Coordinates of C-alpha atoms in Angstrom, one line a residue:
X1 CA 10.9 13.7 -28.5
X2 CA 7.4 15.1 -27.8
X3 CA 6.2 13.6 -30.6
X4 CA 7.2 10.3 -30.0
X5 CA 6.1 10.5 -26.1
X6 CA 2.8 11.4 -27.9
X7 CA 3.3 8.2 -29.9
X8 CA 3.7 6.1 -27.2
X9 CA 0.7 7.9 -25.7
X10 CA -1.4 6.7 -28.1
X11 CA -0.8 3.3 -27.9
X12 CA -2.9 0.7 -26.0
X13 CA -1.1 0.8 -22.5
X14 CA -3.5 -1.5 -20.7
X15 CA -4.8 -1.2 -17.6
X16 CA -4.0 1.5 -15.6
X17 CA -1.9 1.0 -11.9
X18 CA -5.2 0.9 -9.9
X19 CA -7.1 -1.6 -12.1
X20 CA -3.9 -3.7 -12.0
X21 CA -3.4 -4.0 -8.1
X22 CA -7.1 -4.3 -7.8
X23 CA -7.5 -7.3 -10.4
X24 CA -4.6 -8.7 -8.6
X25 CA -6.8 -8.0 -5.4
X26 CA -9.6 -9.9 -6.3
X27 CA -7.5 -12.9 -7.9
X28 CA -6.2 -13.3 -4.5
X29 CA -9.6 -13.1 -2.5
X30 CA -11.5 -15.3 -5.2
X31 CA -8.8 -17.9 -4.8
X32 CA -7.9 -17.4 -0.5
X33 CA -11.2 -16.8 0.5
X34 CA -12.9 -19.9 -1.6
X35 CA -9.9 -22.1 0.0
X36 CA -10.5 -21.0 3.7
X37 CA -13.7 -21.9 3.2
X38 CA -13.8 -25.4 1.9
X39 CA -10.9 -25.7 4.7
X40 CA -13.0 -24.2 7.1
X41 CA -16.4 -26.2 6.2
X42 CA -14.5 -29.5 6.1
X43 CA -13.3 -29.1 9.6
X44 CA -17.0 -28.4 10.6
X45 CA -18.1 -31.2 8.9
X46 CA -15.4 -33.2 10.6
X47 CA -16.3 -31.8 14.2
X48 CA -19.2 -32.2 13.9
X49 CA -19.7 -36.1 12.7
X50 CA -16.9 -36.7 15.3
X51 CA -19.2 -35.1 17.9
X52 CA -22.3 -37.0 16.0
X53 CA -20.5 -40.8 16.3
X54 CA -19.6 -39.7 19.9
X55 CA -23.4 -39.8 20.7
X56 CA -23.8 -42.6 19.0
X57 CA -21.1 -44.5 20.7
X58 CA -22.3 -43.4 24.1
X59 CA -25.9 -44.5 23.0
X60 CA -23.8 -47.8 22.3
X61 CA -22.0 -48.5 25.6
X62 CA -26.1 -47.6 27.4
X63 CA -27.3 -50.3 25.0
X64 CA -24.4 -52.8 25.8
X65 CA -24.8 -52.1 29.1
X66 CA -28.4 -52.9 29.8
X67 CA -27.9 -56.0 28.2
X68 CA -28.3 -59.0 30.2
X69 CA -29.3 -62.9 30.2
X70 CA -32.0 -63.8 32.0
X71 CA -30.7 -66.5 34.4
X72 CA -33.9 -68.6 34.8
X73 CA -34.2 -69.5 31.2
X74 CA -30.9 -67.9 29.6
X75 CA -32.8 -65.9 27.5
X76 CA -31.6 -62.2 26.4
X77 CA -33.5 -59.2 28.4
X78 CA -34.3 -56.3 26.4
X79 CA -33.3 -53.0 27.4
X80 CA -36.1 -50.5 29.1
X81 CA -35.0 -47.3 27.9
X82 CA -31.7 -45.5 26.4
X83 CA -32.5 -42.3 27.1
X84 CA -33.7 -41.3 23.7
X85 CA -37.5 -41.2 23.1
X86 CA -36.9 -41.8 19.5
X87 CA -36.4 -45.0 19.6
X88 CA -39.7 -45.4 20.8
X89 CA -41.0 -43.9 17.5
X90 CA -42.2 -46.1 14.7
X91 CA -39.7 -44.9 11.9
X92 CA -38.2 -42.0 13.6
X93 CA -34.7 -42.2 12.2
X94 CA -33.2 -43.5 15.7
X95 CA -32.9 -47.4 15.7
X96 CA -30.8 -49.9 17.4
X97 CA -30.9 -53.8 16.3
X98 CA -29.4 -56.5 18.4
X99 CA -28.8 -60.5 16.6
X100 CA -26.9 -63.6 17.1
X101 CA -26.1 -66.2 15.1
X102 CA -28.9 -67.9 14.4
X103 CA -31.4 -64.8 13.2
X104 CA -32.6 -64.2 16.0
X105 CA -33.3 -60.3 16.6
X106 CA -34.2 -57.9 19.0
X107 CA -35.0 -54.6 17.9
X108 CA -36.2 -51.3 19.0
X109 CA -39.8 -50.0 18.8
X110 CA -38.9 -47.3 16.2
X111 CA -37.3 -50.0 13.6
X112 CA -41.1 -51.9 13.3
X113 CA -40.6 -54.8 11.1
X114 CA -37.6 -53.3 8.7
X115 CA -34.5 -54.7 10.1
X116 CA -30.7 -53.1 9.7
X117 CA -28.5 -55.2 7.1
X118 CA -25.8 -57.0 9.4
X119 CA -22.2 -57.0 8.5
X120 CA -19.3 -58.4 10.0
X121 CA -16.9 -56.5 12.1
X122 CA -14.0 -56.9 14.2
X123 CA -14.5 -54.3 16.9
X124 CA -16.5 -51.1 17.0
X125 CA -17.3 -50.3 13.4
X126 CA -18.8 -47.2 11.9
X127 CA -20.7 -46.9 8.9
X128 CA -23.3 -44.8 6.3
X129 CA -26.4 -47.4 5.5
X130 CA -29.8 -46.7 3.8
X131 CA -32.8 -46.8 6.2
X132 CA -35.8 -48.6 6.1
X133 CA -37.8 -45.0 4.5
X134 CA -34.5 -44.5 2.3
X135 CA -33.1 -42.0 4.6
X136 CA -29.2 -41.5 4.9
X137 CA -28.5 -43.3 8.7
X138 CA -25.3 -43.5 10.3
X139 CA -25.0 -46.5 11.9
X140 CA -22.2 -47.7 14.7
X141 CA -22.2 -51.3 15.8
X142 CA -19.7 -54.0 17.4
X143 CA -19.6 -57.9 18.3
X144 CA -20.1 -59.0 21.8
X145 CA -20.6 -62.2 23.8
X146 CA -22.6 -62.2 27.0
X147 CA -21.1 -65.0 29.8
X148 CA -24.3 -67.4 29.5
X149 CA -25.3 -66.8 26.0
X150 CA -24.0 -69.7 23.7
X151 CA -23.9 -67.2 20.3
X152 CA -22.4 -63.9 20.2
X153 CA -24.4 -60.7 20.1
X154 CA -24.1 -58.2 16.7
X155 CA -25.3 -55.0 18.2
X156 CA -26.2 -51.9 16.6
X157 CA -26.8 -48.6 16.9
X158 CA -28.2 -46.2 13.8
X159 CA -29.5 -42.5 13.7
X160 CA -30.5 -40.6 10.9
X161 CA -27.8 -38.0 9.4
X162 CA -30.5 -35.6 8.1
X163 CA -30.0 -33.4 11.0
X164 CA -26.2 -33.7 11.0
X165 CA -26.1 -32.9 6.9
X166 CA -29.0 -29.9 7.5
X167 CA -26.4 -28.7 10.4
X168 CA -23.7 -28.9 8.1
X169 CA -25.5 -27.1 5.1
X170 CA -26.5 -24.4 7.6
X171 CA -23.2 -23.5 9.0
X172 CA -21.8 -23.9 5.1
X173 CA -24.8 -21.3 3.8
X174 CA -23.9 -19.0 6.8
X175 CA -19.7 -19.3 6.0
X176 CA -20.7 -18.9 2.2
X177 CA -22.8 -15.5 3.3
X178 CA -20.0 -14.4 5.7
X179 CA -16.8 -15.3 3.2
X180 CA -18.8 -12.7 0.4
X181 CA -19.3 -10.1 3.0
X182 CA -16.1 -10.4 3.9
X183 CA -14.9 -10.5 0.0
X184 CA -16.7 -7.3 -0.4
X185 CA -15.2 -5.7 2.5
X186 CA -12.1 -6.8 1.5
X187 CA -12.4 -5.5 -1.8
X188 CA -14.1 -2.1 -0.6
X189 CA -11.2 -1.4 1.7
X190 CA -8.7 -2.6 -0.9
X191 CA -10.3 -0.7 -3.6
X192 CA -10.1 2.8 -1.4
X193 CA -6.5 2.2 0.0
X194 CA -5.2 1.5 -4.4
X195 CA -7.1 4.7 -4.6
X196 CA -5.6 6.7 -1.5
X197 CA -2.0 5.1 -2.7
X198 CA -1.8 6.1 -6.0
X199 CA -2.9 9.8 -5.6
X200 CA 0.0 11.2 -5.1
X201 CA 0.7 9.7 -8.7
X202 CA -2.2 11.4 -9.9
X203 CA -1.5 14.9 -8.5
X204 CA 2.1 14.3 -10.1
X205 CA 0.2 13.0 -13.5
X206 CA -1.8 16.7 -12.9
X207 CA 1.2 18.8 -12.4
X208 CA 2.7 17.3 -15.6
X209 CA -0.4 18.1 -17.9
X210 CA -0.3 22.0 -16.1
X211 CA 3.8 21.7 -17.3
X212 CA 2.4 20.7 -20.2
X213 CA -0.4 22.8 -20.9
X214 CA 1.9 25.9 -19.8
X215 CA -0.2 26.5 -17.0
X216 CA 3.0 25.8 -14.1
X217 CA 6.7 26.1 -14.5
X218 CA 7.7 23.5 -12.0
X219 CA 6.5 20.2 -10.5
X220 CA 4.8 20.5 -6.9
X221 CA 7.7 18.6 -4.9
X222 CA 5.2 18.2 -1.6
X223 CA 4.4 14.3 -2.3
X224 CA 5.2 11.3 -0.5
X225 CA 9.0 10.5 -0.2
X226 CA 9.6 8.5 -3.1
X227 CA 7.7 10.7 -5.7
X228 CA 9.2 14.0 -4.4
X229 CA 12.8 13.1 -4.9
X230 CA 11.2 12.5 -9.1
X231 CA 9.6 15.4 -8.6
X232 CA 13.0 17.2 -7.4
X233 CA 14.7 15.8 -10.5
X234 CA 11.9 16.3 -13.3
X235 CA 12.2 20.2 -11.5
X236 CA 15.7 20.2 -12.4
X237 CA 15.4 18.5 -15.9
X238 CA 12.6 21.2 -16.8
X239 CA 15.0 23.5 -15.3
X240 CA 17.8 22.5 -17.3
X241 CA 16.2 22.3 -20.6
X242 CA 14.3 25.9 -19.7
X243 CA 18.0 27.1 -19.8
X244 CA 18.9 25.5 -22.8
X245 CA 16.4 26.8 -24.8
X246 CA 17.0 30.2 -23.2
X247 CA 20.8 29.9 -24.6
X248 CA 19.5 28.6 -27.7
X249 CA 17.6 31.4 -28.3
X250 CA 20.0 33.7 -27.3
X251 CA 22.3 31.9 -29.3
X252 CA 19.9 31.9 -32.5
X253 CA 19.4 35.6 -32.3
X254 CA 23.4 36.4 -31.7
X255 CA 24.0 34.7 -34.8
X256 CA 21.4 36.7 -36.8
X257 CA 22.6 39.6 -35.8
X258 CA 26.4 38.6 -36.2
X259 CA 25.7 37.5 -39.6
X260 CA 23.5 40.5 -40.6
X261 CA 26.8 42.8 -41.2
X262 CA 29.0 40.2 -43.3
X263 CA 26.4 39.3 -45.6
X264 CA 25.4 43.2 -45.6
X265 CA 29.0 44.1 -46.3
X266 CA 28.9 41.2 -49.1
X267 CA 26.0 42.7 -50.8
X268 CA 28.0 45.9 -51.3
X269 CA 31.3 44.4 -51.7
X270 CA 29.4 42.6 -55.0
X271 CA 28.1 45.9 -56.5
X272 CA 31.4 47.0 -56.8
X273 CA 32.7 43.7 -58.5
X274 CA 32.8 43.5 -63.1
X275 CA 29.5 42.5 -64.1
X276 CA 30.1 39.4 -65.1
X277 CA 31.4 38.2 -61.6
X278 CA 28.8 40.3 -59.5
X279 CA 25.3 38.5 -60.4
X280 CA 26.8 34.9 -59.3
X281 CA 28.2 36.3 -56.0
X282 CA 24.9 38.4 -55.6
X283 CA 23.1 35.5 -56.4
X284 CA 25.2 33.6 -54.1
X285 CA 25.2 36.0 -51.3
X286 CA 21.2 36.2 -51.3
X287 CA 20.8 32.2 -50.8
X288 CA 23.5 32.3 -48.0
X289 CA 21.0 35.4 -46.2
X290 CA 18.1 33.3 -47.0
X291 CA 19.4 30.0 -45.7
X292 CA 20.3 32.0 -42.5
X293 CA 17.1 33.2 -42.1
X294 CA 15.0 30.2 -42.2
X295 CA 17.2 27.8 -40.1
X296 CA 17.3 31.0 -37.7
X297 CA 13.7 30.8 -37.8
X298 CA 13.1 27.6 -37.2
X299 CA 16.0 27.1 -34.4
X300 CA 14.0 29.9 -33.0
X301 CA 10.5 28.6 -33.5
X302 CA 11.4 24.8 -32.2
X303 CA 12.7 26.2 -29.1
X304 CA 9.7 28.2 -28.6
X305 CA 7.1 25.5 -29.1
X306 CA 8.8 23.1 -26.0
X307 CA 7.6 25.0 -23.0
X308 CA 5.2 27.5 -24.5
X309 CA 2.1 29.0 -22.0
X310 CA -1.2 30.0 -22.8
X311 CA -1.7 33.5 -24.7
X312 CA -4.3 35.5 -25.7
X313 CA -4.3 35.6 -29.1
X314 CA -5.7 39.5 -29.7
X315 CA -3.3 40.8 -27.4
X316 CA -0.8 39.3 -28.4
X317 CA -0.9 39.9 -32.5
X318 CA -2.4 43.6 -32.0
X319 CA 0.9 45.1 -32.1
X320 CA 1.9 43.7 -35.4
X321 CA -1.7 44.1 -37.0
X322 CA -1.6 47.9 -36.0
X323 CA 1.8 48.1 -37.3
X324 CA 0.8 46.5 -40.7
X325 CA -2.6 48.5 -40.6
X326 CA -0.8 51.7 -41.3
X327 CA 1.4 49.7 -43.6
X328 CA -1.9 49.1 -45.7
X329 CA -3.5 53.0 -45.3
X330 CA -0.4 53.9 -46.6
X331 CA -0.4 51.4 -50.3
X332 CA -4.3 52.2 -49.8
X333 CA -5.4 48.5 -48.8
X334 CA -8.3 48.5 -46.5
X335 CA -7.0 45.6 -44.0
X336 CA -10.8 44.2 -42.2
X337 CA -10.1 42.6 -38.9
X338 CA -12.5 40.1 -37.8
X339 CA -11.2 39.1 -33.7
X340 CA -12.5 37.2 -30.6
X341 CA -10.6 39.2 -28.1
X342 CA -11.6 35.6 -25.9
X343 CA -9.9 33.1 -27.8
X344 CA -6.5 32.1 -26.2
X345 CA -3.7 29.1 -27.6
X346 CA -0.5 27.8 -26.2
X347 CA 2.2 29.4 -28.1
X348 CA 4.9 31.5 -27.5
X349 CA 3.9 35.1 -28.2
X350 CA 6.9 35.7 -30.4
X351 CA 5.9 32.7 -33.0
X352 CA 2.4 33.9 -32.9
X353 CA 3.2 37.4 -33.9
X354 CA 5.8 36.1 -36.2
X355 CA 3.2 33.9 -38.0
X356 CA 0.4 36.5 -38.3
X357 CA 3.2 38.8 -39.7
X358 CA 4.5 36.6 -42.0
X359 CA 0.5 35.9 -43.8
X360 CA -0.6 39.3 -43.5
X361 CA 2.8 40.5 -45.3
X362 CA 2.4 38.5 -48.0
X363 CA -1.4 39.7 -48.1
X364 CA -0.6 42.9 -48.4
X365 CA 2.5 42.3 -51.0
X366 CA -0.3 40.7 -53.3
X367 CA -3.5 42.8 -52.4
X368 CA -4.8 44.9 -54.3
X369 CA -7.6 47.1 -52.4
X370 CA -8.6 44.4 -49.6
X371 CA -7.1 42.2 -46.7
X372 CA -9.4 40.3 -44.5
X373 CA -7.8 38.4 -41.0
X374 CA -10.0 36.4 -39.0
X375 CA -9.3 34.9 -35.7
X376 CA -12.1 32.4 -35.3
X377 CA -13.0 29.1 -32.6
X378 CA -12.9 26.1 -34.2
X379 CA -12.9 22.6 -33.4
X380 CA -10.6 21.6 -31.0
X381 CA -8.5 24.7 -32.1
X382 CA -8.2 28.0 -33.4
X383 CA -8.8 29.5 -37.1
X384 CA -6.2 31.8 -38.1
X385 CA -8.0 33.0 -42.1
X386 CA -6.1 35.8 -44.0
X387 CA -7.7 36.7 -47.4
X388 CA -7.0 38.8 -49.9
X389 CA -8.2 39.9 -53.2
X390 CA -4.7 39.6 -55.4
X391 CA -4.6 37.6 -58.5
X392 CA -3.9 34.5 -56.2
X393 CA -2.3 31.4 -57.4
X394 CA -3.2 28.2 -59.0
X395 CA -3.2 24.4 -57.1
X396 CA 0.5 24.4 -58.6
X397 CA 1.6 27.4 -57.3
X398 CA -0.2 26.9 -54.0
X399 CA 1.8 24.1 -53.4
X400 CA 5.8 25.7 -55.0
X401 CA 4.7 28.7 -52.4
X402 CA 5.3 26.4 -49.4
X403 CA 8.6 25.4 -50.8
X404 CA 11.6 27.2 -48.9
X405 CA 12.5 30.4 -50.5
X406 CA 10.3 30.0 -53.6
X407 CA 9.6 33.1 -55.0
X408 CA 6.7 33.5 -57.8
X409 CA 7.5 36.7 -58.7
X410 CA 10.7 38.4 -58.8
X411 CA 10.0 41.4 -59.2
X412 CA 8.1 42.0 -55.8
X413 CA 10.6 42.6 -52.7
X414 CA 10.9 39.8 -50.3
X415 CA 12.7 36.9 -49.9
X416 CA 10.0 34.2 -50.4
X417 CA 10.7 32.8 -47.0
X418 CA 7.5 34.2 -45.3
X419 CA 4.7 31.0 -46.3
X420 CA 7.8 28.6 -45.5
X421 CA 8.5 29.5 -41.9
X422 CA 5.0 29.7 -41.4
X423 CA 4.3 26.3 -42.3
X424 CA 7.3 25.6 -40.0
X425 CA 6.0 26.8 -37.1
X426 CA 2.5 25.7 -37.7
X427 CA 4.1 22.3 -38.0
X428 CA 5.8 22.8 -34.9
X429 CA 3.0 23.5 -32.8
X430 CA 1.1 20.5 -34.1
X431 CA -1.2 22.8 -36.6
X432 CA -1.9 22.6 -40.2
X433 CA -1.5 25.3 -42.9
X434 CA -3.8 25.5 -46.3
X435 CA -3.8 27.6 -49.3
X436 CA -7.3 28.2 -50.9
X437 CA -8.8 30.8 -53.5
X438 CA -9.9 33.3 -51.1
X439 CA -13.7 34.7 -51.2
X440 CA -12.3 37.9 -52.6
X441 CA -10.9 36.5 -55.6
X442 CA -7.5 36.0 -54.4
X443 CA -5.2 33.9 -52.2
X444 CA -7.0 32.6 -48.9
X445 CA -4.3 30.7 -46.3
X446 CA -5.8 29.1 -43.4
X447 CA -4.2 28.2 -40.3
X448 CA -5.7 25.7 -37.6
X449 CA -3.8 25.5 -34.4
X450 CA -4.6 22.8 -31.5
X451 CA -5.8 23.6 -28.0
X452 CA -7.9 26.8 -28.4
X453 CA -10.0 28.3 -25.7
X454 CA -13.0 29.8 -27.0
X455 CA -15.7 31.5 -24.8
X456 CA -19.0 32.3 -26.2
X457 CA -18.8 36.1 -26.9
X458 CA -22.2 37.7 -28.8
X459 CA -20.1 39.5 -31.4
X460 CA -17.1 39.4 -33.0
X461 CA -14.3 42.6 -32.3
X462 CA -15.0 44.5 -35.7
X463 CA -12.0 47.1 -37.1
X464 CA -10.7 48.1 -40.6
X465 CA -7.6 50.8 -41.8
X466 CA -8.8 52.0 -44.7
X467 CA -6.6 53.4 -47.3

């Protein structure tokens, strides 16, 4: 199960929750924001040439109004003034135009000799033209007829749009300034309440990796409503599988010790049987111990390697190295201990002293004046080296001596079982396990387990059992 959560772990997964609700953040202000505004600017533009043709139209009705004919000879009096000094400068932008029928124009000062194209319209018409200097004019203009006139009048009344449009692109610069400031605002505050949301998911992403790491037993259940009732269960999962693997343990080391009497009984019960039947049951009886043994082992080991905590690894192997240090004065093997009483790994302390025990057994079994163990930082890891300077094996018999049970020598005590489990358990805990010739002449195994903690010590601890 862990390895395929670390499977799954390794996999692309995407973007993570925050960069998720944030893209889907920004989607939404790049696509509201950029509509409000075009909404927003066209109802300016809108206002404001409604307010723009409003002047003009009351400019209009002034003109319309002044007009008169001159009872004497019926001829058209022009108006004074409209209230717009514009129209009193040559090519100012501001014009009006009035003709009849016949060609005949008046015009205002402003419009000089350029005269407004004249359409026909029924009513009060609006319009866009080109002016006489190519400027943009809008122009409004109706048909009337004046009681003594025989023609009727085409009057018009045209103003530049260049301060309409520049009033328009000035309120559009200032919206597009304001709708980015506001983007980025939006955004900001956004950004920091994804951030302030998903930290309770983050504390509960930290409490796993502490689970995890061995460094906490439990979940922190103090989170927001909806993450403690996961935290609650998770608690009680961890919980329940802590159990299970108490039992299973338990269970593992029941059964070793209810089988160690039968199979002991066995053992006796086939010394006593004709020679020809007791090497087949002895044989038989000594696979059934080692089978035992190594699933024991391993039952044990895999149980061990779920919720396992941080231990220091000189503390934790010193009793079995002392124990097999006066194993070695006594056969007259030095045994050299080379240890960073800093280093530390996540392993239960039982599989730890049961690997060390294992490699520096079958050291010993093989040595012949010299056993070297070295507890080294490495990269990523720890180094576990155990030397010795036996007649060691070849690349062949490197490889049999991981099989289960193999035995290259019968006539040394031991089951064979030692190199096996140990490569179990290294497995186990994600480590590797390697079988070199060895500096001294003989067999070298090396162990590498993950997730070491190494602190920079000036010397390694130094120690030897001579024989």
């Amino acid at each position: 199960m862990k390895a395929r959560l670390r499977a799954l772990a390794a996999r692309p997964a995407g973007w993570s929750l925050g960069k998720r609700l944030l893209a889907v953040a920004l989607m939404l202000v790049l696509l509201v924001l950029p509509l409000a505004g075009a909404g927003l600017a066209y109802n300016f533009r809108a206002a404001v040439t409604a307010s723009f043709d409003q002047r003009l139209s009351s400019l209009l009705h002034v003109l319309l109004a002044e007009l008169e004919i001159d009872p004497a000879n019926r001829q058209l009096q022009l108006p004074v003034s409209l209230g717009e000094a514009r129209f009193d400068r040559v090519f100012s932008g501001w014009y009006w135009q009035i003709t009849d029928g016949q060609g005949t124009a008046r015009v205002s000062r402003s419009l000089w000799d350029q005269r407004l194209p004249v359409t026909e319209a029924e009513g009060m018409t609006l319009r866009n033209l080109t002016g006489p200097r190519g400027e943009p004019l809008r122009v409004i203009e109706r048909d009337v007829r004046l009681p003594g006139h025989p023609y009727p009048l085409h009057v018009s009344v045209a103003a530049s749009r260049e301060e309409l449009e520049a009033e328009v692109a000035h309120f559009q610069w200032l919206l597009t300034l304001s709708l980015v400031a506001l983007a980025g605002l939006l955004l900001g505050g956004l950004a920091i309440q994804i951030r302030w949301g998903l930290a309770p998911l983050r504390r509960l992403l930290a409490n796993l990796e502490a689970v995890e790491a061995g460094q906490a037993e439990r979940l922190d259940p103090r989170l927001p409503g909806e993450l403690s009732d996961l935290a609650s269960a998770m608690n009680e999962v961890l919980e329940r599988d802590r159990r299970l693997i108490e039992r299973g343990r338990a269970a593992a080391g029941n059964l070793a010790h209810a089988l160690k009497t039968p199979i002991s009984v066995l053992h006796t019960v086939a010394d006593r049987l004709p020679e020809a039947q007791r090497e087949q049951v002895r044989q038989e009886v000594t696979r059934l111990d080692e089978a035992v043994r190594h699933h024991l082992a391993r039952a044990s080991a895999a149980s061990g390697a779920t919720l396992a905590g941080r231990v220091n690894i000189g503390e934790v192997i010193a009793p079995v190295v002392e124990g097999l240090a006066r194993l070695a004065q006594r056969r007259g093997i030095v045994l050299e201990r080379y240890i960073d009483p800093v280093l530390s790994v996540r392993m239960d302390p039982q599989d730890l002293q049961e690997l060390v025990g294992n490699l520096l057994d079958n050291a010993l079994r093989w040595a012949e004046r010299r056993v070297v163990l070295e507890v080294v930082g490495e990269a990523d890891g720890v180094g576990l080296h155990i030397e010795d300077d036996g007649p060691g094996m070849t690349p062949e018999q490197r490889e049999a001596a991981l099989a289960r049970g193999a035995r290259l020598d019968e006539r040394r005590s031991g089951s064979g079982l030692g190199l096996a489990i140990v490569e179990e358990l290294v497995t186990l805990y994600g480590g590797r396990l390697t079988l070199e010739r060895a500096r001294l002449g003989g067999l070298a195994a090396r162990v590498w387990l993950p997730g070491g903690t190494l602190v920079s010590h000036p010397s390694r601890q130094l120690s030897s059992a001579d024989g």
